[in-house]
XYZ file of C-alpha atoms in Angstrom:
747
model
C -38.005 28.989 69.417
C -37.644 31.449 66.540
C -33.857 31.486 66.913
C -33.698 27.684 66.732
C -35.869 27.686 63.607
C -33.666 30.343 62.024
C -30.549 28.342 62.846
C -31.966 25.160 61.322
C -32.925 27.076 58.179
C -29.415 28.419 57.846
C -28.034 24.922 58.307
C -30.309 23.611 55.552
C -29.248 26.417 53.237
C -25.576 25.662 53.970
C -26.106 21.923 53.516
C -27.562 22.331 50.010
C -24.339 23.740 48.449
C -22.305 21.094 50.299
C -24.581 18.330 49.006
C -24.400 19.784 45.492
C -20.612 19.887 45.744
C -20.467 16.227 46.843
C -22.797 15.152 44.008
C -20.818 17.072 41.382
C -17.544 15.678 42.716
C -19.002 12.184 42.421
C -20.236 12.843 38.884
C -16.874 14.382 37.986
C -15.143 11.264 39.244
C -17.446 9.131 37.095
C -16.775 11.351 34.094
C -13.040 11.150 34.781
C -13.226 7.360 34.906
C -15.076 7.319 31.585
C -12.542 9.696 30.001
C -9.629 7.632 31.273
C -11.249 4.472 30.002
C -11.797 6.119 26.595
C -8.190 7.333 26.524
C -6.774 3.918 27.372
C -9.158 2.212 24.972
C -8.149 4.620 22.209
C -4.490 3.841 22.881
C -5.281 0.128 22.842
C -7.133 0.460 19.521
C -4.290 2.543 18.081
C -1.734 -0.054 19.115
C -4.037 -2.751 17.752
C -4.215 -1.044 14.359
C -0.439 -0.564 14.344
C 0.164 -4.210 15.262
C -2.322 -5.317 12.610
C -0.642 -3.249 9.882
C 2.877 -4.369 10.832
C 2.001 -8.060 11.112
C -0.032 -7.946 7.880
C 2.962 -6.370 6.122
C 5.212 -9.129 7.459
C 2.807 -11.796 6.211
C 2.846 -10.167 2.759
C 6.648 -10.142 2.863
C 6.681 -13.844 3.790
C 4.602 -14.660 0.723
C 6.711 -12.354 -1.486
C 9.922 -14.104 -0.360
C 8.351 -17.505 -1.035
C 7.199 -16.336 -4.478
C 10.710 -15.015 -5.270
C 12.362 -18.262 -4.119
C 9.769 -20.260 -6.063
C 10.446 -18.217 -9.212
C 14.175 -18.835 -8.748
C 13.683 -22.596 -8.409
C 11.164 -22.790 -11.263
C 13.462 -20.952 -13.667
C 16.541 -23.149 -13.045
C 17.595 -26.759 -12.918
C 16.716 -28.128 -9.468
C 20.109 -29.806 -9.313
C 21.827 -26.399 -9.196
C 21.862 -26.263 -5.403
C 24.659 -23.684 -5.196
C 22.662 -21.081 -7.150
C 19.549 -21.754 -5.091
C 21.533 -21.367 -1.847
C 23.155 -18.127 -2.980
C 19.796 -16.680 -3.971
C 18.274 -17.746 -0.633
C 21.139 -16.186 1.332
C 20.606 -12.918 -0.512
C 16.899 -12.914 0.337
C 17.408 -13.889 3.991
C 19.880 -11.027 4.449
C 17.031 -8.576 3.765
C 14.403 -10.349 5.907
C 15.879 -11.288 9.319
C 12.498 -12.442 10.633
C 12.577 -15.408 8.232
C 14.473 -18.310 9.761
C 15.056 -20.761 6.926
C 14.407 -21.231 3.190
C 14.223 -24.898 2.157
C 13.756 -26.889 -1.011
C 12.343 -30.411 -0.739
C 13.193 -32.356 -3.918
C 11.034 -35.259 -5.059
C 13.054 -38.496 -5.103
C 11.722 -41.822 -6.356
C 13.398 -45.143 -5.367
C 15.200 -45.412 -8.733
C 16.831 -42.007 -8.130
C 17.656 -42.500 -4.457
C 21.280 -43.618 -4.881
C 22.056 -40.837 -7.332
C 20.424 -38.308 -5.015
C 22.438 -39.516 -2.003
C 25.697 -39.328 -3.985
C 24.877 -35.796 -5.092
C 23.959 -34.673 -1.573
C 27.118 -36.242 -0.127
C 29.172 -34.148 -2.514
C 27.167 -31.025 -1.673
C 27.395 -31.256 2.130
C 30.837 -32.907 2.263
C 29.777 -35.939 4.319
C 27.736 -39.129 3.858
C 24.095 -38.235 3.288
C 20.965 -40.217 4.070
C 17.197 -39.807 3.930
C 15.891 -39.526 7.502
C 12.711 -39.115 9.534
C 12.240 -37.055 12.670
C 9.871 -37.851 15.508
C 8.444 -34.335 15.930
C 5.810 -35.228 18.532
C 7.306 -37.851 20.864
C 11.003 -38.568 21.290
C 12.177 -35.827 18.913
C 14.968 -38.006 17.506
C 16.344 -38.749 14.048
C 16.117 -42.154 12.381
C 16.797 -43.562 8.920
C 13.819 -43.553 6.559
C 12.626 -46.957 5.301
C 12.040 -47.796 1.626
C 9.108 -45.797 0.230
C 7.375 -45.151 -3.057
C 8.454 -41.510 -3.052
C 10.492 -39.191 -0.814
C 10.593 -35.429 -0.360
C 13.942 -34.910 1.416
C 15.429 -31.492 2.182
C 17.927 -30.757 -0.606
C 18.661 -27.101 0.116
C 18.650 -25.437 3.558
C 19.639 -21.815 4.103
C 21.208 -20.562 6.264
C 23.561 -23.490 6.856
C 24.247 -23.767 10.587
C 25.229 -26.571 12.912
C 21.569 -27.131 13.731
C 20.233 -26.791 10.191
C 22.703 -29.310 8.732
C 20.660 -32.062 10.358
C 17.754 -31.138 8.061
C 19.541 -32.346 4.908
C 17.747 -35.489 3.739
C 14.781 -34.932 6.115
C 11.706 -36.507 4.412
C 8.888 -34.003 5.037
C 6.329 -36.044 3.099
C 6.184 -38.616 5.889
C 6.129 -36.167 8.786
C 2.590 -36.599 10.248
C 2.226 -32.941 11.283
C 3.337 -31.540 7.913
C 2.364 -34.186 5.350
C -1.253 -33.067 4.864
C -0.355 -29.462 4.070
C 2.536 -30.631 1.848
C 0.180 -32.787 -0.203
C -2.242 -29.872 -0.450
C 0.544 -27.568 -1.744
C 1.515 -30.180 -4.363
C -2.089 -30.788 -5.431
C -3.211 -27.164 -5.769
C -0.070 -25.223 -6.717
C -1.082 -22.537 -4.217
C 0.756 -21.249 -1.135
C -0.175 -23.440 1.842
C 0.624 -22.796 5.513
C 1.494 -25.681 7.833
C 0.378 -26.307 11.380
C 2.743 -24.805 13.997
C 5.501 -26.981 15.412
C 8.054 -26.645 18.187
C 11.775 -26.088 17.681
C 14.642 -26.354 20.113
C 14.403 -23.963 23.053
C 10.563 -23.880 23.171
C 10.415 -21.844 19.968
C 7.471 -22.254 17.616
C 7.427 -21.882 13.860
C 5.421 -22.734 10.761
C 6.118 -23.373 7.089
C 4.846 -21.651 3.934
C 5.019 -24.161 1.068
C 4.488 -24.039 -2.689
C 4.978 -26.785 -5.262
C 7.448 -26.676 -8.163
C 6.368 -28.341 -11.415
C 7.528 -29.138 -14.892
C 5.711 -27.417 -17.757
C 3.715 -24.973 -15.647
C 1.606 -26.265 -12.793
C -1.343 -28.454 -11.892
C -4.365 -28.319 -14.109
C -7.955 -29.135 -13.234
C -6.977 -32.524 -11.765
C -4.969 -32.265 -8.507
C -1.478 -33.766 -8.623
C -0.214 -36.511 -6.358
C 3.233 -36.419 -4.695
C 4.479 -39.214 -7.010
C 3.337 -37.434 -10.189
C 6.131 -37.062 -12.787
C 5.097 -33.401 -13.230
C 6.179 -32.524 -9.679
C 9.805 -31.532 -9.060
C 9.619 -30.578 -5.399
C 8.376 -28.050 -2.874
C 9.843 -24.669 -1.836
C 9.258 -23.736 1.809
C 9.927 -20.747 4.048
C 10.133 -21.277 7.809
C 8.746 -18.396 9.880
C 9.277 -17.938 13.635
C 6.279 -16.704 15.570
C 8.474 -14.839 18.046
C 10.184 -12.844 15.288
C 6.804 -12.286 13.645
C 5.183 -10.787 16.766
C 7.983 -9.428 18.947
C 9.645 -6.491 17.100
C 6.537 -4.263 16.822
C 6.629 -0.478 17.037
C 3.844 0.332 19.519
C 3.202 3.128 21.981
C 2.448 0.664 24.769
C 4.511 -2.471 25.285
C 1.969 -4.072 27.617
C -0.052 -5.864 24.950
C -0.662 -9.581 25.085
C -0.554 -10.817 21.495
C -1.806 -14.159 20.192
C -2.344 -15.716 16.782
C -5.178 -18.127 16.058
C -5.979 -20.253 13.062
C -9.024 -18.842 11.295
C -12.157 -20.928 11.838
C -12.561 -23.565 9.168
C -15.928 -24.730 7.744
C -17.391 -27.442 9.946
C -14.884 -26.804 12.777
C -16.036 -25.118 15.962
C -13.619 -22.660 17.543
C -10.176 -21.369 16.567
C -6.822 -23.088 17.096
C -4.271 -21.147 19.153
C -1.037 -20.925 17.135
C 1.141 -18.717 19.295
C 0.776 -16.411 22.279
C 3.167 -13.799 23.628
C 2.295 -12.847 27.203
C 4.110 -10.180 29.172
C 5.813 -10.837 32.468
C 3.989 -9.439 35.502
C 5.403 -6.174 36.748
C 4.934 -4.155 39.900
C 2.274 -2.099 38.146
C 0.312 -5.244 37.232
C 0.025 -6.102 40.936
C -2.413 -3.225 41.393
C -6.143 -4.049 41.260
C -7.508 -4.535 37.751
C -9.404 -1.537 36.374
C -10.274 -2.636 32.838
C -9.401 -5.391 30.356
C -9.440 -4.632 26.637
C -9.671 -7.386 24.045
C -9.801 -7.366 20.262
C -9.690 -9.926 17.475
C -8.989 -9.120 13.811
C -8.753 -11.330 10.744
C -5.430 -10.754 8.999
C -5.831 -10.128 5.235
C -3.580 -12.953 3.991
C -5.496 -15.841 2.370
C -2.453 -18.092 2.357
C -1.790 -17.445 6.068
C -5.330 -17.478 7.523
C -4.514 -16.080 10.953
C -6.625 -14.198 13.472
C -4.764 -11.581 15.526
C -5.920 -11.467 19.159
C -4.877 -8.534 21.358
C -5.576 -7.986 25.031
C -4.379 -5.643 27.725
C -4.961 -5.420 31.473
C -5.236 -1.863 32.763
C -4.636 -1.291 36.462
C -5.578 1.635 38.639
C -1.947 2.719 38.714
C -2.186 3.746 35.022
C -4.988 6.264 35.635
C -4.013 9.938 35.727
C -4.937 11.035 39.238
C -3.628 14.545 38.563
C -6.430 15.045 36.018
C -9.022 13.998 38.631
C -7.556 16.428 41.160
C -7.613 19.204 38.571
C -11.222 18.436 37.623
C -12.360 18.311 41.240
C -10.633 21.621 41.876
C -12.291 23.041 38.793
C -15.704 21.807 39.980
C -15.110 23.380 43.381
C -14.229 26.690 41.825
C -17.250 26.420 39.564
C -19.572 25.854 42.500
C -18.078 28.805 44.281
C -18.717 30.897 41.219
C -22.284 29.611 40.986
C -22.805 30.410 44.645
C -21.633 33.916 43.963
C -24.045 34.116 41.042
C -26.816 32.867 43.276
C -26.054 35.612 45.753
C -26.250 38.202 43.017
C -29.895 37.776 42.107
C -29.897 41.047 40.253
C -27.986 39.439 37.375
C -30.686 36.802 36.840
C -32.702 38.920 34.420
C -29.616 39.665 32.304
C -28.751 35.998 32.203
C -32.266 35.085 31.034
C -32.201 37.798 28.419
C -28.827 36.596 27.197
C -30.161 33.038 27.024
C -33.193 34.148 25.008
C -30.929 36.102 22.680
C -28.635 33.103 22.237
C -31.621 30.879 21.480
C -32.932 33.336 18.911
C -29.461 33.666 17.365
C -29.138 29.894 17.185
C -32.506 29.566 15.472
C -31.534 32.332 13.073
C -28.263 30.564 12.243
C -30.082 27.295 11.624
C -32.580 28.951 9.316
C -29.859 30.859 7.431
C -27.821 27.658 7.066
C -30.820 25.740 5.718
C -31.534 28.548 3.265
C -27.901 28.698 2.109
C -27.147 25.013 1.535
C -27.469 23.510 -1.930
C -29.694 20.656 -0.727
C -33.430 20.943 -0.791
C -34.928 20.603 2.719
C -38.649 19.958 3.240
C -40.291 19.640 6.659
C -43.462 17.521 6.874
C -46.056 17.484 9.648
C -47.477 14.386 11.342
C -50.258 14.251 8.719
C -47.656 14.284 5.903
C -48.256 17.847 4.784
C -45.561 20.344 3.839
C -44.721 22.691 6.742
C -41.561 24.442 5.565
C -39.255 24.476 2.503
C -35.935 26.180 1.896
C -35.123 28.084 -1.328
C -33.259 25.142 -2.874
C -36.315 22.900 -2.424
C -38.469 25.554 -4.116
C -36.031 25.603 -7.048
C -36.023 21.800 -7.334
C -39.828 21.531 -7.199
C -40.423 24.572 -9.390
C -43.129 26.030 -7.057
C -43.471 29.007 -4.726
C -43.848 28.563 -0.928
C -47.565 29.458 -1.029
C -48.032 26.708 -3.622
C -46.276 24.154 -1.389
C -47.198 24.827 2.232
C -50.139 22.842 3.592
C -50.290 20.406 0.662
C -49.770 16.637 0.864
C -46.194 15.719 -0.107
C -47.448 13.287 -2.774
C -48.949 16.195 -4.691
C -45.690 18.151 -4.987
C -42.941 15.515 -4.627
C -43.223 13.428 -7.786
C -40.584 10.721 -7.275
C -40.174 7.733 -9.591
C -37.578 5.097 -10.424
C -35.357 5.574 -13.451
C -36.011 2.033 -14.770
C -39.529 0.878 -15.613
C -38.971 -2.740 -14.544
C -37.984 -1.722 -11.002
C -40.761 -1.719 -8.409
C -41.674 1.780 -7.282
C -40.658 2.604 -3.701
C -41.923 5.561 -1.686
C -39.076 6.394 0.745
C -41.113 9.083 2.540
C -44.013 6.702 3.148
C -41.555 4.060 4.390
C -40.041 6.546 6.848
C -43.483 7.320 8.285
C -44.365 3.617 8.331
C -41.203 2.294 10.018
C -40.301 5.515 11.897
C -36.662 5.419 10.879
C -34.248 7.072 8.472
C -34.777 5.909 4.872
C -32.248 6.551 2.096
C -33.482 7.309 -1.419
C -32.975 4.362 -3.808
C -30.516 4.639 -6.698
C -31.599 6.184 -10.013
C -34.471 8.119 -8.406
C -35.968 10.856 -10.569
C -37.788 14.004 -9.437
C -40.303 15.545 -11.847
C -40.923 19.279 -11.360
C -44.269 21.027 -11.802
C -43.208 22.108 -15.308
C -42.228 18.583 -16.430
C -38.453 18.841 -15.987
C -36.781 15.640 -14.708
C -33.804 15.632 -12.335
C -31.694 12.744 -10.998
C -31.683 13.140 -7.200
C -30.477 11.446 -4.044
C -31.319 12.071 -0.411
C -32.930 10.693 2.719
C -35.939 11.083 4.978
C -35.514 11.310 8.786
C -38.398 11.139 11.279
C -39.044 13.809 13.939
C -40.137 12.766 17.436
C -41.748 14.588 20.328
C -40.621 14.426 23.952
C -42.927 11.485 24.525
C -41.290 9.548 21.693
C -44.176 9.881 19.234
C -43.401 10.682 15.599
C -44.756 14.125 14.784
C -43.225 14.744 11.367
C -40.238 14.204 9.125
C -37.445 16.076 7.383
C -36.696 15.288 3.752
C -33.335 16.278 2.218
C -32.992 16.209 -1.602
C -29.843 16.768 -3.643
C -29.654 17.381 -7.396
C -26.972 15.005 -8.745
C -26.635 16.703 -12.142
C -24.032 19.367 -11.121
C -22.115 16.801 -9.055
C -21.838 14.447 -12.019
C -20.735 17.290 -14.273
C -17.999 18.286 -11.796
C -16.870 14.658 -11.484
C -16.712 14.379 -15.275
C -14.688 17.611 -15.440
C -12.234 16.277 -12.831
C -11.893 13.007 -14.778
C -11.251 14.856 -18.031
C -8.659 17.063 -16.301
C -6.899 13.960 -14.947
C -6.815 12.381 -18.405
C -5.470 15.639 -19.806
C -2.624 15.619 -17.241
C -1.710 12.063 -18.253
C -1.698 13.048 -21.930
C 0.477 16.099 -21.196
C 2.892 13.907 -19.221
C 3.125 11.417 -22.098
C 3.691 14.276 -24.554
C 6.530 15.651 -22.382
C 8.078 12.192 -22.130
C 7.754 11.666 -25.896
C 9.206 15.138 -26.588
C 12.253 14.477 -24.363
C 12.701 11.048 -25.989
C 12.656 12.620 -29.465
C 15.161 15.283 -28.407
C 17.524 12.694 -26.951
C 17.154 10.514 -30.053
C 17.893 13.491 -32.283
C 20.908 14.364 -30.120
C 22.337 10.839 -30.269
C 21.696 10.641 -34.035
C 23.264 14.054 -34.592
C 26.323 13.084 -32.523
C 26.664 9.804 -34.430
C 26.186 11.436 -37.836
C 28.630 14.220 -36.966
C 31.209 11.668 -35.836
C 30.761 9.595 -39.001
C 30.687 12.536 -41.487
C 33.493 14.631 -40.006
C 36.091 11.998 -40.939
C 35.228 11.755 -44.698
C 34.883 15.559 -44.893
C 38.326 15.963 -43.318
C 39.720 13.408 -45.777
C 38.176 15.288 -48.746
C 39.677 18.548 -47.522
C 43.114 16.938 -47.012
C 43.066 15.301 -50.480
C 42.128 18.586 -52.138
C 44.889 20.434 -50.238
C 47.421 17.784 -51.302
C 46.273 18.110 -54.924
C 46.765 21.876 -54.778
C 50.265 21.373 -53.391
C 51.120 19.014 -56.266
C 49.738 21.439 -58.875
C 52.053 24.199 -57.623
C 55.030 22.256 -59.055
C 53.319 21.777 -62.446
C 54.026 24.447 -65.055
C 51.058 25.921 -66.863
C 48.585 24.086 -64.587
C 44.955 24.785 -65.594
C 43.494 27.572 -63.472
C 40.068 25.910 -63.572
C 41.423 22.840 -61.744
C 43.036 24.970 -59.037
C 39.859 27.005 -58.524
C 37.734 23.822 -58.367
C 39.968 22.260 -55.712
C 39.875 25.428 -53.617
C 36.080 25.528 -53.922
C 35.911 21.871 -52.839
C 38.003 22.668 -49.731
C 35.687 25.600 -48.844
C 32.546 23.463 -49.264
C 34.017 20.662 -47.122
C 34.869 23.151 -44.360
C 31.394 24.698 -44.679
C 29.771 21.249 -44.372
C 31.809 20.545 -41.230
C 30.641 23.858 -39.703
C 26.989 23.019 -40.535
C 27.309 19.630 -38.778
C 28.921 21.268 -35.729
C 26.097 23.840 -35.523
C 23.460 21.113 -35.895
C 25.093 19.078 -33.125
C 25.326 22.145 -30.851
C 21.683 23.055 -31.572
C 20.330 19.578 -30.746
C 22.453 19.297 -27.582
C 20.829 22.458 -26.116
C 17.995 20.887 -24.144
C 16.097 22.643 -21.368
C 16.103 20.619 -18.130
C 14.096 21.066 -14.950
C 16.577 19.719 -12.375
C 15.096 19.320 -8.922
C 14.969 16.776 -6.113
C 12.877 13.756 -7.177
C 12.078 10.428 -5.509
C 12.988 7.373 -7.598
C 10.152 5.423 -5.939
C 7.602 7.923 -7.297
C 9.170 7.822 -10.767
C 8.934 4.009 -10.714
C 5.215 4.313 -9.960
C 4.733 6.783 -12.834
C 6.611 4.559 -15.272
C 4.703 1.412 -14.256
C 1.441 3.332 -14.693
C 2.433 4.388 -18.229
C 3.649 0.872 -19.122
C 0.726 -0.942 -17.477
C -0.891 -1.922 -20.793
C 2.312 -3.429 -22.237
C 3.041 -5.306 -19.002
C -0.454 -6.779 -18.799
C -0.688 -7.673 -22.491
C 2.655 -9.525 -22.313
C 1.760 -11.386 -19.103
C 4.579 -9.825 -17.025
C 4.300 -10.055 -13.236
C 5.832 -7.017 -11.499
C 7.417 -7.359 -8.041
C 8.212 -3.998 -6.414
C 10.890 -4.145 -3.714
C 11.093 -0.400 -3.132
C 12.759 1.255 -0.198
C 10.450 2.306 2.633
C 12.239 5.683 2.771
C 12.457 8.179 -0.120
C 15.312 7.494 -2.558
C 15.916 11.087 -3.671
C 18.251 12.395 -6.388
C 18.780 15.707 -8.188
C 17.606 15.231 -11.778
C 14.985 16.038 -14.396
C 12.068 13.705 -13.629
C 11.021 13.408 -17.305
C 14.509 12.284 -18.351
C 14.753 9.682 -15.555
C 11.289 8.415 -16.523
C 12.555 8.079 -20.092
C 15.414 5.893 -18.788
C 12.961 3.734 -16.815
C 10.583 3.406 -19.772
C 13.499 2.238 -21.963
C 14.561 -0.336 -19.349
C 10.977 -1.581 -18.939
C 10.561 -1.879 -22.706
C 13.824 -3.836 -23.018
C 12.810 -6.149 -20.153
C 9.426 -6.864 -21.751
C 11.126 -7.589 -25.078
C 13.686 -9.891 -23.377
C 10.934 -11.989 -21.739
C 8.755 -12.505 -24.805
C 10.400 -15.862 -25.465
C 9.667 -17.148 -21.930
C 6.629 -19.217 -21.090
C 3.538 -17.683 -19.507
C 3.807 -17.483 -15.745
C 7.604 -17.241 -15.771
C 7.781 -13.609 -16.919
C 8.658 -11.719 -13.782
C 9.993 -8.180 -13.487
C 11.620 -7.173 -10.176
C 12.250 -3.488 -9.388
C 14.440 -2.853 -6.338
C 15.429 0.554 -4.958
C 17.702 1.318 -2.025
C 20.439 3.653 -0.813
C 24.000 2.360 -0.460
C 26.599 4.723 1.006
C 26.125 7.956 -0.979
C 24.441 6.392 -4.013
C 20.776 5.939 -4.881
C 20.495 2.555 -6.607
C 17.617 1.317 -8.756
C 17.706 -2.205 -10.218
C 15.449 -3.575 -12.977
C 15.653 -7.373 -13.210
C 13.923 -9.576 -15.741
C 13.519 -13.348 -15.985
C 14.655 -13.575 -19.600
C 17.608 -15.470 -21.023
C 20.195 -12.849 -20.066
C 22.823 -11.060 -22.163
C 25.483 -12.901 -24.121
C 29.133 -11.802 -23.534
C 29.608 -10.494 -27.079
C 26.417 -8.405 -26.851
C 27.304 -7.108 -23.382
C 30.553 -5.624 -24.705
C 28.707 -3.336 -27.191
C 25.388 -3.020 -25.359
C 25.623 0.763 -24.827
C 27.178 1.614 -28.225
C 25.075 3.907 -30.446
C 23.227 2.304 -33.381
C 23.653 -1.225 -31.972
C 20.368 -3.104 -31.562
C 19.321 -6.758 -31.174
C 15.781 -5.955 -32.311
C 14.790 -6.265 -35.922
C 14.333 -2.729 -37.241
C 15.616 -1.126 -34.010
C 17.665 2.103 -34.135
C 20.028 1.043 -31.332
C 19.836 4.388 -29.493
C 17.765 3.466 -26.422
C 20.514 2.301 -24.050
C 22.952 4.859 -25.458
C 20.451 7.611 -24.597
C 19.982 6.103 -21.113
C 23.738 6.164 -20.543
C 23.983 9.780 -21.733
C 21.145 10.920 -19.437
C 22.505 9.149 -16.347
C 26.094 10.286 -16.860
C 25.078 13.952 -17.160
C 23.888 13.758 -13.538
C 27.119 12.157 -12.330
C 25.708 8.620 -12.315
C 26.261 5.377 -14.162
C 24.281 2.500 -15.632
C 25.525 -1.062 -15.923
C 24.157 -4.415 -17.011
C 24.916 -7.905 -15.737
C 23.534 -11.414 -15.824
C 21.982 -12.863 -12.671
C 22.233 -16.668 -12.529
C 18.806 -18.133 -13.096
C 17.042 -14.774 -13.232
C 17.911 -13.183 -16.570
C 19.503 -9.723 -16.836
C 19.792 -6.880 -14.325
C 20.248 -3.214 -15.256
C 21.570 -1.211 -12.293
C 21.149 2.572 -12.206
C 23.410 4.574 -9.839
C 22.878 8.270 -9.096
C 24.275 10.511 -6.341
C 21.913 10.387 -3.376
C 20.412 13.759 -2.365
C 19.019 13.733 1.217
C 15.388 14.896 1.359
C 15.034 18.666 1.713
C 12.740 20.537 4.063
C 9.727 22.389 2.614
C 11.550 25.740 2.525
C 14.694 24.221 0.980
C 12.607 22.385 -1.615
C 10.862 25.643 -2.601
C 14.198 27.471 -3.006
C 15.612 24.550 -5.004
C 12.555 24.505 -7.278
C 12.840 28.257 -7.990
C 16.562 27.957 -8.700
C 16.018 24.984 -11.017
C 13.516 26.830 -13.205
C 15.782 29.863 -13.733
């Protein structure tokens, strides 16, 4: 009997560790599932953010291309189809995701015959205005007589398939007409409904109207308005928009929806890219992640929808095995600890010591922080304050403890017409965290007033009842003073930068002037010296020549030679400029220059389009000197566009690397450079401005050439002038190489 009872007791004691092991293994498996789900969800969210950023950037590029094409069309005669096509081909070469750039010209019945003759000459075959049945038979047919047409006049790129679009009247296409009329009426960028192309491809159009004398005013324009010249459109393929994404996981299902419109229930599916099922997807489904995000483009109001099916095959079973093994080892260790009961007292003592140490750390931390902390009891009396709270309130602990908070915390609004709010009372009333309102003032016991911010958080017991609160107060005076000091330091850095730029500009101007003056004065001085020498030679053959004349001529020769030496020394002195040559990024210098010229650009109504390289465009140069070149080019571009109408002043800055050269282009939308001016554009002392010194471009050429580069100017058809800066490309250095280069440059 006793032996059987002893055996059953041993079995129960052995079963308890086994049961504990099974429970912990089960909990570990649950924890592993949660961790795996979090890992996969984090990867899904990361891929979602990456897809969102990439697609949003592509949408911005679509609008930028449309704006550039629109500016090209608006600045030229719409009959110049060749220039429009060349400009469109140049843009499409840089944006392969864009399928087509089109221009739909407005044609009234009286202009139809002339338009058809012009188009026949352009495309080399008889032209006609046609319609296309986009929904039903998908066939072409001749357009009947209408009050107004909007046929396709320019299509790029020109392919066998796109040639059929010439003469296509988009105004009478049912699926595109409404958005076309909206683009004409508003002058804004309008996106069309999606439509199908050959081969089950889907696309949409971005459209913007082209007008005479600006754009539409308060009253919307109709398609037959004489102010309308046509519509510029960019055709975008959904597949190219969504497919080439750089993601960690390629198992995302991506879809685009039309953003919900007022009064319309639900979103319209525009395009969906679903993955083909794989062997992994045949496993049972573990989790499905879904996310929807509104893309930031107002002109392309799309909603990005992402989803992903996660199967059991994607879970890391090795981690589960490792965790289960770890749990097993842990239980074995705990069993060993259980067997060694003598260590229990040490463990309890260590736990008590750790608890005391933790409390000590908390108290030391609260005493050391620069925020005032006040603990209140359930009856709203002060229980504990840290030293910072004592300093803010101006009272000692014995004067604070046990008193009602309303007696020591004198809080009031900074404005008299604002209703007084008691955040501490609200926290006790609603039992939640309450932030201090703005412009809250704390009056100390001695009458000093401080601007403070903070919050009140309730304290709860185990039963969930509120038994007090913690109030944190921060004095905002020192923070504001530090912020003001940082702002003043930033303004000082900008002033120093401008002074450096101005100093370098003055030195270069002095150098160019000294070189020009030396060149101009050396010739007459040499002539004076030669004439005096010739006179002396002639006097040698004259008997009884006056000695005073001979001495005067010799003195004149010495003074002429002395003047030449003075000019040479002046030129050598001015040419000695200290330079800090190091590796600089042209993209960063463009940002600095645009920041310094922001006031002039805004006051002259210039729109800046930055087409900068995504990678650093690095060169070896003095950053201040290159900024001086950019500031000169920006100033010239602003001056060249002053005669253009408002809205047509556009400045395009493009940087890229070609072969071994770093290239930076500054294009304006002015009237360009005449051939006679272009021949002497970089000559010193030549200027087209009234009162100008004519040294700006000459200085730019001198600076660029001293670094082995070149600067050139050309006219771009329909877009004004382009100044192209070429410098030897210097591949980006590592951190150690950059440090060595910086030290060597300053020596």
